[in-house]
Amino acid sequence: MDHKARLQSHQKWIQEELERSIRFWMKNGMDPVHGGVYTCLDREGKVFSTDKSVWMQGRCAWIFAYLCHVYGVKEEWLAASKSCLDFMERYCINRAAGNRMYFTVTGDGKPLRQRRYCFSEGFYAIANAEYYGVTGDKACLERARAAYDLIWNLNQGLVADPTGMGPKTIPETRSGRALANPMIYLNITSVLRRVDPEQDALYSERAAQCVDEIFKYHVKPELKCVLENVAEDGTPRLYYTEGRTVNPGHDIEGVWFLLEHAKRTGDKELVEKAAQIFDWAIEAGWDTEYGGLLYFTDCLKKPPEAYEHDMKLWWPHNEIMISSLMLYRDTGREKYLDWFDKTLEYCKAHFADPEYGEWYGYLRRDGLPTQPSTKGSTFKGPFHLPRALIMCDAMLGQLLES
């Protein structure tokens, strides 16, 4: 198969898989009674838990608005996005705690769980921003801006957490930095910058600080990895398991966040730094015996603590798809297209389900779905997969036109 035919074949499959994924969630996930989306779905799409993930309300609202942004407005997509936005506004915000958001609620919106992390607020921010970008609804822009600033102030320690929840560990014994904070904030910034050029200077400043924090504190060339957790000054803490944890899929997701920033700023050096992170992560995480990417590794090759460390999850493979194709686009190096090919073939063989649509979320190390198999959970909904398919469809289109 020649180069052009190879890319066309990939694009055709990706477009078909995107249609199957969106149809699966529209048919099975949307709640016509209370609004929002159910994401705990079995292989066929049947709901096995009615509790609702607040992350997924925001992610679903974002993905359906993003579909409208990329492919043009469809009323059913816009209605699905607004259903999740309205559900969050009505039920998922702890007004008594400075507008911090819950982590889970019941199917009819009663609060269940609050977490210290700011990811519910982050997905709420991008959802409202994207919906504003499509509709021009100013109230959504103001909500996005407010959540964006709240996350920044909490992550930078500028305000006390209004929930009263303290850090994960006793700070007098151990405190530190988590990669997820600057990494996810960089991605949130990318969405808001695109739809809200009025605040471009603010977004540029904060994005630059996020990139600086990632490299200053978390990227460790001497260990050939990016550490999830480090001391406040970035010192590696290799004497306990969490301090040695590497999440290869998380690192690879961060690669394309960095590449987007590099493309906006024209920073060619950052492209090379991002490529190096991809190379480290794929070398550490790719399972040479069974294929696919391991979920966690240890930077010193000691035993990882997480029970699921050798499982294969859907989302890291989605991130390989995006980052490898973006690296091929931005560097022209054939090895990254080869990684895209290799990952896509693994996903076709193990994650995709042509019979019912959508991907299995969780595979054993040997590539077989856990049983009973699931298409959604508190952490898996219409987000990573459709995002990857939309972005890869667009990049393949660009490559075929160039």
Short mmCIF file of C-alpha atoms in Angstrom, two decimals:
data_model
loop_
_atom_site.label_atom_id
_atom_site.label_comp_id
_atom_site.label_asym_id
_atom_site.label_seq_id
_atom_site.Cartn_x
_atom_site.Cartn_y
_atom_site.Cartn_z
CA MET A 1 0.00 0.00 0.00
CA ASP A 2 1.47 3.38 -1.01
CA HIS A 3 1.74 6.30 1.39
CA LYS A 4 -1.42 8.11 0.28
CA ALA A 5 -3.53 4.95 0.27
CA ARG A 6 -2.23 4.12 3.74
CA LEU A 7 -3.39 7.47 5.13
CA GLN A 8 -6.73 7.26 3.30
CA SER A 9 -7.37 3.80 4.73
CA HIS A 10 -6.65 5.05 8.25
CA GLN A 11 -8.92 8.06 7.79
CA LYS A 12 -11.82 5.98 6.50
CA TRP A 13 -11.67 3.63 9.49
CA ILE A 14 -11.35 6.53 11.93
CA GLN A 15 -14.37 8.32 10.48
CA GLU A 16 -16.46 5.16 10.67
CA GLU A 17 -15.31 4.49 14.25
CA LEU A 18 -16.17 8.06 15.27
CA GLU A 19 -19.68 7.66 13.92
CA ARG A 20 -20.09 4.38 15.85
CA SER A 21 -18.81 5.95 19.07
CA ILE A 22 -21.08 8.99 18.92
CA ARG A 23 -24.11 6.86 18.00
CA PHE A 24 -23.39 4.56 20.97
CA TRP A 25 -23.37 7.43 23.48
CA MET A 26 -26.31 9.28 21.96
CA LYS A 27 -28.43 6.13 22.01
CA ASN A 28 -27.42 4.73 25.40
CA GLY A 29 -25.94 7.43 27.59
CA MET A 30 -28.12 10.54 27.46
CA ASP A 31 -30.61 10.85 30.32
CA PRO A 32 -33.96 12.17 29.00
CA VAL A 33 -35.44 12.44 32.50
CA HIS A 34 -32.91 14.34 34.64
CA GLY A 35 -30.55 15.54 31.94
CA GLY A 36 -26.84 14.86 31.64
CA VAL A 37 -25.19 11.59 30.70
CA TYR A 38 -24.88 8.13 32.23
CA THR A 39 -21.46 6.61 31.57
CA CYS A 40 -21.50 3.32 33.48
CA LEU A 41 -22.51 1.25 30.47
CA ASP A 42 -21.88 -2.42 29.68
CA ARG A 43 -20.78 -3.80 26.33
CA GLU A 44 -24.23 -3.42 24.77
CA GLY A 45 -24.82 0.02 26.28
CA LYS A 46 -27.03 -0.95 29.20
CA VAL A 47 -26.68 1.23 32.33
CA PHE A 48 -25.20 -0.72 35.26
CA SER A 49 -24.93 2.22 37.70
CA THR A 50 -27.04 5.36 37.75
CA ASP A 51 -24.52 7.46 39.69
CA LYS A 52 -23.14 10.21 37.49
CA SER A 53 -19.54 11.33 37.13
CA VAL A 54 -19.21 15.11 37.16
CA TRP A 55 -16.03 14.82 35.09
CA MET A 56 -18.08 13.08 32.43
CA GLN A 57 -20.84 15.70 32.42
CA GLY A 58 -18.20 18.29 31.53
CA ARG A 59 -16.35 16.07 29.11
CA CYS A 60 -19.55 15.05 27.32
CA ALA A 61 -20.72 18.66 27.10
CA TRP A 62 -17.35 19.58 25.62
CA ILE A 63 -17.16 16.75 23.07
CA PHE A 64 -20.60 17.41 21.61
CA ALA A 65 -19.89 21.15 21.33
CA TYR A 66 -16.49 20.31 19.81
CA LEU A 67 -18.18 18.10 17.22
CA CYS A 68 -20.25 21.14 16.25
CA HIS A 69 -17.10 23.26 16.07
CA VAL A 70 -15.30 20.81 13.78
CA TYR A 71 -18.06 19.35 11.62
CA GLY A 72 -20.81 21.96 11.82
CA VAL A 73 -23.77 22.31 14.15
CA LYS A 74 -26.19 19.42 14.47
CA GLU A 75 -29.12 20.09 16.75
CA GLU A 76 -28.85 16.69 18.48
CA TRP A 77 -25.19 17.35 19.32
CA LEU A 78 -25.91 20.83 20.60
CA ALA A 79 -28.84 19.54 22.66
CA ALA A 80 -26.66 16.82 24.21
CA SER A 81 -24.01 19.40 25.13
CA LYS A 82 -26.59 21.73 26.68
CA SER A 83 -28.21 18.87 28.61
CA CYS A 84 -24.90 18.18 30.35
CA LEU A 85 -24.19 21.88 30.90
CA ASP A 86 -27.61 22.41 32.45
CA PHE A 87 -27.24 19.32 34.65
CA MET A 88 -23.91 20.59 35.96
CA GLU A 89 -25.27 24.04 36.62
CA ARG A 90 -28.29 22.66 38.45
CA TYR A 91 -26.71 19.87 40.51
CA CYS A 92 -22.92 19.62 40.35
CA ILE A 93 -21.69 22.87 41.91
CA ASN A 94 -21.18 23.20 45.66
CA ARG A 95 -22.39 26.78 46.02
CA ALA A 96 -21.70 26.76 49.75
CA ALA A 97 -18.03 25.95 49.11
CA GLY A 98 -16.95 28.70 46.75
CA ASN A 99 -18.41 27.03 43.64
CA ARG A 100 -16.14 24.02 43.93
CA MET A 101 -17.67 21.08 42.07
CA TYR A 102 -18.58 17.61 43.18
CA PHE A 103 -16.92 14.47 41.82
CA THR A 104 -20.01 12.26 41.67
CA VAL A 105 -23.75 12.81 42.10
CA THR A 106 -26.77 10.53 41.95
CA GLY A 107 -28.71 10.07 38.75
CA ASP A 108 -31.14 12.77 39.82
CA GLY A 109 -28.37 15.11 40.95
CA LYS A 110 -27.96 14.65 44.70
CA PRO A 111 -24.31 15.23 45.79
CA LEU A 112 -22.32 12.10 46.58
CA ARG A 113 -18.63 12.88 46.69
CA GLN A 114 -16.33 15.89 46.79
CA ARG A 115 -12.64 15.61 45.86
CA ARG A 116 -9.79 18.02 46.50
CA TYR A 117 -8.66 17.96 42.87
CA CYS A 118 -9.82 20.62 40.39
CA PHE A 119 -10.59 18.41 37.40
CA SER A 120 -14.39 18.69 37.64
CA GLU A 121 -13.93 22.46 37.39
CA GLY A 122 -11.51 22.01 34.49
CA PHE A 123 -13.95 20.00 32.39
CA TYR A 124 -16.74 22.40 33.32
CA ALA A 125 -14.54 25.24 32.04
CA ILE A 126 -13.78 23.72 28.64
CA ALA A 127 -17.40 22.62 28.20
CA ASN A 128 -18.75 26.12 28.79
CA ALA A 129 -16.00 27.66 26.67
CA GLU A 130 -16.63 25.36 23.71
CA TYR A 131 -20.38 25.89 23.93
CA TYR A 132 -19.78 29.64 23.92
CA GLY A 133 -17.54 29.25 20.88
CA VAL A 134 -20.35 27.55 18.98
CA THR A 135 -23.35 29.56 20.23
CA GLY A 136 -21.98 32.90 21.44
CA ASP A 137 -23.71 32.41 24.80
CA LYS A 138 -21.90 34.98 26.99
CA ALA A 139 -23.08 33.40 30.24
CA CYS A 140 -21.12 30.29 29.32
CA LEU A 141 -17.99 32.32 28.64
CA GLU A 142 -18.25 33.99 32.04
CA ARG A 143 -18.68 30.61 33.73
CA ALA A 144 -15.64 29.25 31.88
CA ARG A 145 -13.50 32.24 32.84
CA ALA A 146 -14.55 32.04 36.50
CA ALA A 147 -13.77 28.31 36.74
CA TYR A 148 -10.46 28.85 34.92
CA ASP A 149 -9.39 31.47 37.46
CA LEU A 150 -10.59 29.38 40.41
CA ILE A 151 -8.42 26.44 39.29
CA TRP A 152 -5.39 28.69 38.85
CA ASN A 153 -5.79 30.26 42.27
CA LEU A 154 -6.17 26.87 43.96
CA ASN A 155 -3.29 25.21 42.10
CA GLN A 156 -0.96 28.14 42.74
CA GLY A 157 -1.86 28.28 46.43
CA LEU A 158 -3.26 31.79 46.10
CA VAL A 159 -6.46 30.92 47.97
CA ALA A 160 -7.44 28.30 50.53
CA ASP A 161 -9.65 25.49 49.28
CA PRO A 162 -13.17 26.57 50.23
CA THR A 163 -14.20 22.94 50.74
CA GLY A 164 -11.83 22.79 53.71
CA MET A 165 -10.23 19.64 52.34
CA GLY A 166 -6.53 19.50 53.04
CA PRO A 167 -3.76 18.01 50.90
CA LYS A 168 -3.60 14.29 50.20
CA THR A 169 -0.77 13.69 52.64
CA ILE A 170 0.04 15.34 55.96
CA PRO A 171 2.03 18.35 54.72
CA GLU A 172 4.38 18.41 57.70
CA THR A 173 5.52 14.93 56.64
CA ARG A 174 5.38 15.16 52.86
CA SER A 175 4.19 17.69 50.31
CA GLY A 176 4.96 18.04 46.66
CA ARG A 177 3.90 18.70 43.10
CA ALA A 178 1.69 16.69 40.74
CA LEU A 179 2.28 16.66 36.97
CA ALA A 180 -1.47 16.65 36.31
CA ASN A 181 -1.92 20.22 37.54
CA PRO A 182 0.21 22.15 34.98
CA MET A 183 -0.39 19.56 32.27
CA ILE A 184 -4.20 19.61 32.34
CA TYR A 185 -4.27 23.36 32.88
CA LEU A 186 -2.20 23.78 29.71
CA ASN A 187 -4.86 21.90 27.77
CA ILE A 188 -7.70 23.88 29.37
CA THR A 189 -5.85 27.05 28.41
CA SER A 190 -5.62 25.88 24.80
CA VAL A 191 -9.41 25.53 24.56
CA LEU A 192 -10.15 28.88 26.19
CA ARG A 193 -7.55 30.69 24.09
CA ARG A 194 -9.16 29.40 20.89
CA VAL A 195 -12.65 30.64 21.75
CA ASP A 196 -11.75 33.73 23.82
CA PRO A 197 -9.10 35.80 21.98
CA GLU A 198 -9.99 38.82 24.13
CA GLN A 199 -7.92 37.31 26.97
CA ASP A 200 -5.08 36.02 24.78
CA ALA A 201 -2.38 37.75 26.84
CA LEU A 202 -3.55 36.04 30.03
CA TYR A 203 -3.75 32.65 28.35
CA SER A 204 -0.30 33.07 26.80
CA GLU A 205 1.23 33.96 30.16
CA ARG A 206 -0.34 31.04 32.02
CA ALA A 207 0.41 28.54 29.26
CA ALA A 208 4.07 29.56 29.31
CA GLN A 209 4.17 29.08 33.09
CA CYS A 210 2.61 25.61 32.77
CA VAL A 211 5.25 24.56 30.23
CA ASP A 212 7.97 25.95 32.47
CA GLU A 213 6.66 24.03 35.49
CA ILE A 214 6.50 20.75 33.56
CA PHE A 215 10.14 20.96 32.48
CA LYS A 216 11.49 22.60 35.62
CA TYR A 217 10.00 20.12 38.05
CA HIS A 218 8.81 16.92 36.34
CA VAL A 219 10.94 16.12 33.27
CA LYS A 220 13.96 14.06 34.36
CA PRO A 221 16.46 13.43 31.53
CA GLU A 222 18.78 11.56 33.91
CA LEU A 223 15.96 9.02 34.48
CA LYS A 224 14.62 9.23 30.91
CA CYS A 225 11.11 9.88 32.13
CA VAL A 226 8.57 12.37 33.39
CA LEU A 227 7.69 11.86 37.06
CA GLU A 228 4.08 12.19 38.16
CA ASN A 229 4.98 13.29 41.70
CA VAL A 230 8.01 15.23 42.91
CA ALA A 231 9.06 17.37 45.88
CA GLU A 232 8.14 21.07 45.86
CA ASP A 233 11.53 21.93 44.35
CA GLY A 234 11.29 19.13 41.77
CA THR A 235 13.64 16.74 43.54
CA PRO A 236 12.81 13.11 42.66
CA ARG A 237 11.73 11.04 45.65
CA LEU A 238 12.77 7.55 44.68
CA TYR A 239 12.51 5.93 48.09
CA TYR A 240 8.79 5.10 47.82
CA THR A 241 6.57 3.79 45.03
CA GLU A 242 4.49 6.89 44.27
CA GLY A 243 7.67 8.93 43.87
CA ARG A 244 8.88 6.53 41.16
CA THR A 245 5.58 6.27 39.30
CA VAL A 246 5.57 6.84 35.55
CA ASN A 247 2.28 6.89 33.66
CA PRO A 248 3.38 6.50 30.03
CA GLY A 249 -0.05 7.36 28.62
CA HIS A 250 -0.20 10.53 30.69
CA ASP A 251 3.23 11.56 29.44
CA ILE A 252 2.20 10.89 25.84
CA GLU A 253 -0.99 12.92 26.31
CA GLY A 254 1.17 15.78 27.58
CA VAL A 255 3.27 15.53 24.41
CA TRP A 256 0.49 16.78 22.19
CA PHE A 257 -0.43 19.51 24.68
CA LEU A 258 3.19 20.69 24.37
CA LEU A 259 3.14 20.34 20.59
CA GLU A 260 0.02 22.52 20.35
CA HIS A 261 1.80 25.17 22.42
CA ALA A 262 4.92 24.85 20.26
CA LYS A 263 2.86 25.30 17.10
CA ARG A 264 1.21 28.45 18.47
CA THR A 265 4.49 29.98 19.59
CA GLY A 266 6.76 28.69 16.80
CA ASP A 267 9.00 27.01 19.38
CA LYS A 268 10.93 24.37 17.41
CA GLU A 269 13.04 23.45 20.41
CA LEU A 270 9.89 22.51 22.30
CA VAL A 271 8.90 20.15 19.47
CA GLU A 272 12.16 18.26 19.98
CA LYS A 273 11.68 18.16 23.76
CA ALA A 274 8.17 16.79 23.29
CA ALA A 275 9.46 14.16 20.85
CA GLN A 276 12.01 13.05 23.45
CA ILE A 277 9.26 12.61 26.05
CA PHE A 278 7.27 10.49 23.60
CA ASP A 279 10.31 8.32 22.90
CA TRP A 280 10.98 7.75 26.60
CA ALA A 281 7.36 6.93 27.38
CA ILE A 282 6.81 4.54 24.48
CA GLU A 283 10.07 2.74 25.25
CA ALA A 284 9.17 2.38 28.93
CA GLY A 285 5.52 1.49 28.43
CA TRP A 286 5.08 -0.54 25.23
CA ASP A 287 4.60 -4.22 26.00
CA THR A 288 6.98 -6.07 23.67
CA GLU A 289 5.38 -9.44 24.49
CA TYR A 290 1.67 -8.76 24.07
CA GLY A 291 1.56 -5.32 22.45
CA GLY A 292 -0.22 -2.27 23.78
CA LEU A 293 0.84 0.25 26.42
CA LEU A 294 1.20 -0.69 30.07
CA TYR A 295 -0.73 1.55 32.45
CA PHE A 296 2.00 2.28 35.02
CA THR A 297 5.73 1.66 35.13
CA ASP A 298 8.41 2.33 37.75
CA CYS A 299 11.26 4.63 36.73
CA LEU A 300 13.79 2.29 38.39
CA LYS A 301 12.04 -0.85 37.08
CA LYS A 302 10.96 -1.83 40.55
CA PRO A 303 7.50 -3.35 41.17
CA PRO A 304 4.70 -0.77 40.65
CA GLU A 305 2.25 -0.58 43.53
CA ALA A 306 -0.96 -0.17 41.50
CA TYR A 307 -2.76 -3.47 40.95
CA GLU A 308 -3.74 -2.38 37.43
CA HIS A 309 -0.20 -1.46 36.37
CA ASP A 310 0.03 -4.08 33.60
CA MET A 311 -3.49 -3.59 32.23
CA LYS A 312 -4.14 -1.93 28.88
CA LEU A 313 -6.60 0.99 29.11
CA TRP A 314 -8.29 2.66 26.16
CA TRP A 315 -7.22 6.25 26.77
CA PRO A 316 -3.39 5.93 26.66
CA HIS A 317 -3.78 4.37 23.21
CA ASN A 318 -5.95 7.30 22.13
CA GLU A 319 -3.15 9.61 23.26
CA ILE A 320 -0.54 7.65 21.27
CA MET A 321 -2.73 8.09 18.20
CA ILE A 322 -2.86 11.87 18.61
CA SER A 323 0.76 12.44 19.65
CA SER A 324 2.38 10.10 17.13
CA LEU A 325 0.43 11.58 14.24
CA MET A 326 1.11 15.13 15.43
CA LEU A 327 4.81 14.34 15.77
CA TYR A 328 4.83 12.92 12.24
CA ARG A 329 3.10 16.06 10.97
CA ASP A 330 5.50 18.38 12.81
CA THR A 331 8.80 16.52 12.31
CA GLY A 332 8.22 14.43 9.20
CA ARG A 333 9.91 11.45 10.89
CA GLU A 334 8.57 8.18 9.59
CA LYS A 335 9.01 6.40 12.93
CA TYR A 336 6.11 8.38 14.38
CA LEU A 337 3.80 7.34 11.56
CA ASP A 338 4.92 3.78 12.21
CA TRP A 339 3.88 4.16 15.88
CA PHE A 340 0.52 5.50 14.73
CA ASP A 341 0.09 2.47 12.44
CA LYS A 342 1.16 0.02 15.14
CA THR A 343 -1.14 1.51 17.77
CA LEU A 344 -4.10 1.69 15.42
CA GLU A 345 -3.71 -1.97 14.51
CA TYR A 346 -3.58 -2.93 18.20
CA CYS A 347 -6.72 -0.90 18.88
CA LYS A 348 -8.59 -2.44 15.96
CA ALA A 349 -7.70 -5.92 17.18
CA HIS A 350 -8.37 -5.41 20.91
CA PHE A 351 -10.34 -2.28 21.85
CA ALA A 352 -12.80 -1.78 18.98
CA ASP A 353 -16.15 -3.61 19.00
CA PRO A 354 -17.75 -3.56 15.53
CA GLU A 355 -20.82 -5.41 16.82
CA TYR A 356 -21.99 -2.87 19.41
CA GLY A 357 -19.78 0.16 18.77
CA GLU A 358 -17.52 2.14 21.11
CA TRP A 359 -14.32 0.68 22.62
CA TYR A 360 -13.79 -1.60 25.56
CA GLY A 361 -12.29 0.43 28.36
CA TYR A 362 -10.19 -2.12 30.18
CA LEU A 363 -8.10 -4.99 28.87
CA ARG A 364 -5.97 -7.51 30.67
CA ARG A 365 -2.30 -7.54 29.81
CA ASP A 366 -2.90 -10.22 27.15
CA GLY A 367 -5.34 -7.93 25.34
CA LEU A 368 -8.61 -9.63 26.30
CA PRO A 369 -11.36 -7.42 27.80
CA THR A 370 -11.95 -7.75 31.52
CA GLN A 371 -15.14 -9.67 32.24
CA PRO A 372 -17.88 -8.62 32.37
CA SER A 373 -16.67 -6.13 29.78
CA THR A 374 -17.54 -2.46 30.00
CA LYS A 375 -17.77 0.43 27.56
CA GLY A 376 -18.04 3.13 30.20
CA SER A 377 -17.44 3.86 33.86
CA THR A 378 -17.03 6.75 36.29
CA PHE A 379 -13.81 7.53 34.40
CA LYS A 380 -14.72 6.50 30.84
CA GLY A 381 -17.28 8.32 28.78
CA PRO A 382 -17.54 10.13 25.44
CA PHE A 383 -14.24 11.97 25.64
CA HIS A 384 -10.81 10.40 24.99
CA LEU A 385 -11.89 8.19 22.10
CA PRO A 386 -14.01 10.68 20.13
CA ARG A 387 -11.47 13.43 20.82
CA ALA A 388 -8.69 11.28 19.36
CA LEU A 389 -10.78 10.26 16.37
CA ILE A 390 -11.80 13.86 15.61
CA MET A 391 -8.24 15.14 15.90
CA CYS A 392 -6.72 12.31 13.87
CA ASP A 393 -9.37 12.72 11.16
CA ALA A 394 -8.38 16.39 10.88
CA MET A 395 -4.62 15.70 10.86
CA LEU A 396 -4.94 12.94 8.28
CA GLY A 397 -6.94 15.33 6.13
CA GLN A 398 -4.15 17.91 6.41
CA LEU A 399 -1.49 15.34 5.56
CA LEU A 400 -3.44 14.13 2.53
CA GLU A 401 -3.82 17.69 1.26
CA SER A 402 -0.14 18.60 1.74
#
